[in-house]
């Protein structure tokens, strides 16, 4: 018995994003670059925010930050965020080490073509003309004689 995939808004958004990433990055090399860039950008952003929060916290501890306007973030909030970000940064660092190994792998052009071919099957362009025509055919009434002739 096969289980139906969940159709909640979060999952639907995930399926759409998943398919979009296959459609827009349909080769092995493009997936390598995409995932490498994605890990790097996440790491860059997390460590910049971490540095900024650490600076803010030490400023407050030395009472220099009292006159600054951004007191809407509490010290507890900053401390908690720093704990979370510290563990995220550690995990991202580990993922980066693994991604580096994946990034070093190479495949032939023939296999790249296979990647493109499978990507087209997995995530066809929703605005592609063939796809639109196909959708129109599928949305005809099930008993229509037209549809029987197609099969
Ligand atoms: Zn769901």
CSV table of C-alpha atoms and ligand atoms in Angstrom, one decimal:
chain,number,residue,atom,x,y,z
A,1,UNK,CA,0.0,0.0,0.0
A,2,UNK,CA,1.5,3.3,-1.1
A,3,UNK,CA,1.1,6.3,1.1
A,4,UNK,CA,-0.2,9.5,-0.5
A,5,UNK,CA,2.4,12.4,-0.2
A,6,UNK,CA,1.3,15.1,2.3
A,7,UNK,CA,-0.5,18.0,0.6
A,8,UNK,CA,-0.3,20.6,3.4
A,9,UNK,CA,0.9,24.1,2.3
A,10,UNK,CA,4.4,23.6,3.7
A,11,UNK,CA,4.9,20.3,1.8
A,12,UNK,CA,3.4,21.7,-1.4
A,13,UNK,CA,5.8,24.6,-1.2
A,14,UNK,CA,8.6,22.1,-0.7
A,15,UNK,CA,7.6,20.0,-3.7
A,16,UNK,CA,7.5,23.1,-5.9
A,17,UNK,CA,10.9,24.3,-4.7
A,18,UNK,CA,12.3,20.8,-5.0
A,19,UNK,CA,11.1,20.6,-8.7
A,20,UNK,CA,12.2,24.1,-9.4
A,21,UNK,CA,15.8,23.3,-8.3
A,22,UNK,CA,15.8,20.2,-10.5
A,23,UNK,CA,14.4,22.2,-13.5
A,24,UNK,CA,16.7,25.2,-13.1
A,25,UNK,CA,19.9,23.2,-12.2
A,26,UNK,CA,19.4,20.0,-14.3
A,27,UNK,CA,23.1,18.8,-14.5
A,28,UNK,CA,25.5,17.2,-12.0
A,29,UNK,CA,27.8,20.2,-12.3
A,30,UNK,CA,25.0,22.7,-11.7
A,31,UNK,CA,23.8,20.8,-8.7
A,32,UNK,CA,27.3,20.7,-7.3
A,33,UNK,CA,27.7,24.5,-7.7
A,34,UNK,CA,24.2,25.2,-6.4
A,35,UNK,CA,24.7,23.2,-3.2
A,36,UNK,CA,28.2,24.5,-2.7
A,37,UNK,CA,26.9,28.1,-3.0
A,38,UNK,CA,23.9,27.4,-0.8
A,39,UNK,CA,26.1,26.1,2.0
A,40,UNK,CA,28.5,29.0,1.6
A,41,UNK,CA,25.9,31.7,1.7
A,42,UNK,CA,24.2,30.2,4.7
A,43,UNK,CA,27.6,30.0,6.5
A,44,UNK,CA,28.5,33.6,5.5
A,45,UNK,CA,25.2,35.0,6.7
A,46,UNK,CA,25.2,33.0,10.0
A,47,UNK,CA,28.7,34.0,10.9
A,48,UNK,CA,28.1,37.7,10.1
A,49,UNK,CA,25.1,37.7,12.3
A,50,UNK,CA,27.0,35.8,15.0
A,51,UNK,CA,29.8,38.4,15.0
A,52,UNK,CA,27.3,41.2,15.0
A,53,UNK,CA,25.5,39.8,18.0
A,54,UNK,CA,28.7,39.1,19.9
A,55,UNK,CA,29.8,42.7,19.3
A,56,UNK,CA,26.4,44.0,20.5
A,57,UNK,CA,26.6,41.8,23.7
A,58,UNK,CA,30.1,42.9,24.6
A,59,UNK,CA,29.1,46.6,23.9
A,60,UNK,CA,26.3,46.3,26.3
A,61,UNK,CA,28.4,44.5,28.9
A,62,UNK,CA,30.8,47.5,28.8
A,63,UNK,CA,27.8,49.9,28.9
A,64,UNK,CA,28.8,51.5,25.7
A,65,UNK,CA,25.6,50.4,23.9
A,66,UNK,CA,23.1,51.9,26.4
A,67,UNK,CA,22.5,54.9,24.2
A,68,UNK,CA,22.0,53.0,21.0
A,69,UNK,CA,18.4,52.7,19.8
A,70,UNK,CA,18.2,49.0,19.0
A,71,UNK,CA,17.4,47.8,22.6
A,72,UNK,CA,14.4,45.9,21.3
A,73,UNK,CA,16.6,42.8,21.2
A,74,UNK,CA,17.1,41.6,24.8
A,75,UNK,CA,20.3,40.2,26.2
A,76,UNK,CA,18.7,36.8,26.8
A,77,UNK,CA,17.5,36.8,23.2
A,78,UNK,CA,21.0,37.4,22.0
A,79,UNK,CA,22.6,34.8,24.3
A,80,UNK,CA,20.1,32.2,23.2
A,81,UNK,CA,20.6,33.1,19.5
A,82,UNK,CA,24.3,32.8,19.9
A,83,UNK,CA,24.0,29.3,21.4
A,84,UNK,CA,21.8,28.2,18.5
A,85,UNK,CA,24.0,29.9,15.8
A,86,UNK,CA,27.1,28.4,17.3
A,87,UNK,CA,25.8,24.8,16.9
A,88,UNK,CA,24.4,25.6,13.4
A,89,UNK,CA,27.8,27.0,12.4
A,90,UNK,CA,29.5,23.8,13.7
A,91,UNK,CA,27.1,21.7,11.6
A,92,UNK,CA,27.5,23.9,8.5
A,93,UNK,CA,31.3,23.5,8.9
A,94,UNK,CA,30.9,19.7,8.8
A,95,UNK,CA,28.5,19.8,5.9
A,96,UNK,CA,31.0,22.1,4.0
A,97,UNK,CA,33.8,19.5,4.5
A,98,UNK,CA,31.5,16.8,3.0
A,99,UNK,CA,30.3,19.2,0.2
A,100,UNK,CA,34.0,19.8,-0.7
A,101,UNK,CA,34.4,16.1,-1.4
A,102,UNK,CA,31.2,16.1,-3.5
A,103,UNK,CA,32.3,19.2,-5.3
A,104,UNK,CA,35.6,17.5,-6.3
A,105,UNK,CA,33.9,14.7,-8.2
A,106,UNK,CA,33.5,14.8,-12.0
A,107,UNK,CA,31.4,12.9,-14.5
A,108,UNK,CA,31.5,12.7,-18.3
A,109,UNK,CA,29.4,14.7,-20.8
A,110,UNK,CA,27.4,11.6,-21.7
A,111,UNK,CA,26.4,11.1,-18.1
A,112,UNK,CA,25.6,14.9,-17.9
A,113,UNK,CA,23.2,14.4,-20.8
A,114,UNK,CA,21.5,11.6,-18.8
A,115,UNK,CA,21.1,14.0,-15.9
A,116,UNK,CA,19.4,16.5,-18.1
A,117,UNK,CA,17.1,13.9,-19.6
A,118,UNK,CA,16.0,12.6,-16.2
A,119,UNK,CA,15.6,16.2,-14.9
A,120,UNK,CA,13.2,16.9,-17.7
A,121,UNK,CA,11.2,13.9,-16.8
A,122,UNK,CA,11.2,14.6,-13.1
A,123,UNK,CA,10.4,18.3,-13.3
A,124,UNK,CA,9.1,19.4,-16.6
A,125,UNK,CA,8.6,23.2,-17.2
A,126,UNK,CA,5.1,24.0,-16.0
A,127,UNK,CA,4.8,26.8,-18.6
A,128,UNK,CA,6.1,24.6,-21.4
A,129,UNK,CA,3.7,24.5,-24.3
A,130,UNK,CA,3.6,20.6,-24.5
A,131,UNK,CA,2.9,20.5,-20.8
A,132,UNK,CA,0.0,23.0,-21.1
A,133,UNK,CA,-1.5,21.0,-23.9
A,134,UNK,CA,-1.1,17.8,-22.0
A,135,UNK,CA,-2.7,19.4,-18.9
A,136,UNK,CA,-5.7,20.5,-21.0
A,137,UNK,CA,-6.1,16.9,-22.3
A,138,UNK,CA,-6.0,15.5,-18.8
A,139,UNK,CA,-8.7,18.0,-17.6
A,140,UNK,CA,-11.2,16.8,-20.2
A,141,UNK,CA,-14.1,14.9,-18.8
A,142,UNK,CA,-13.1,11.2,-18.1
A,143,UNK,CA,-15.9,9.8,-20.3
A,144,UNK,CA,-15.3,12.1,-23.3
A,145,UNK,CA,-14.7,10.1,-26.5
A,146,UNK,CA,-11.7,12.3,-27.3
A,147,UNK,CA,-9.9,11.0,-24.4
A,148,UNK,CA,-10.5,7.4,-25.3
A,149,UNK,CA,-9.1,8.0,-28.7
A,150,UNK,CA,-5.9,9.4,-27.2
A,151,UNK,CA,-5.2,6.1,-25.3
B,1,LIG,ZN1,2.9,18.3,5.0
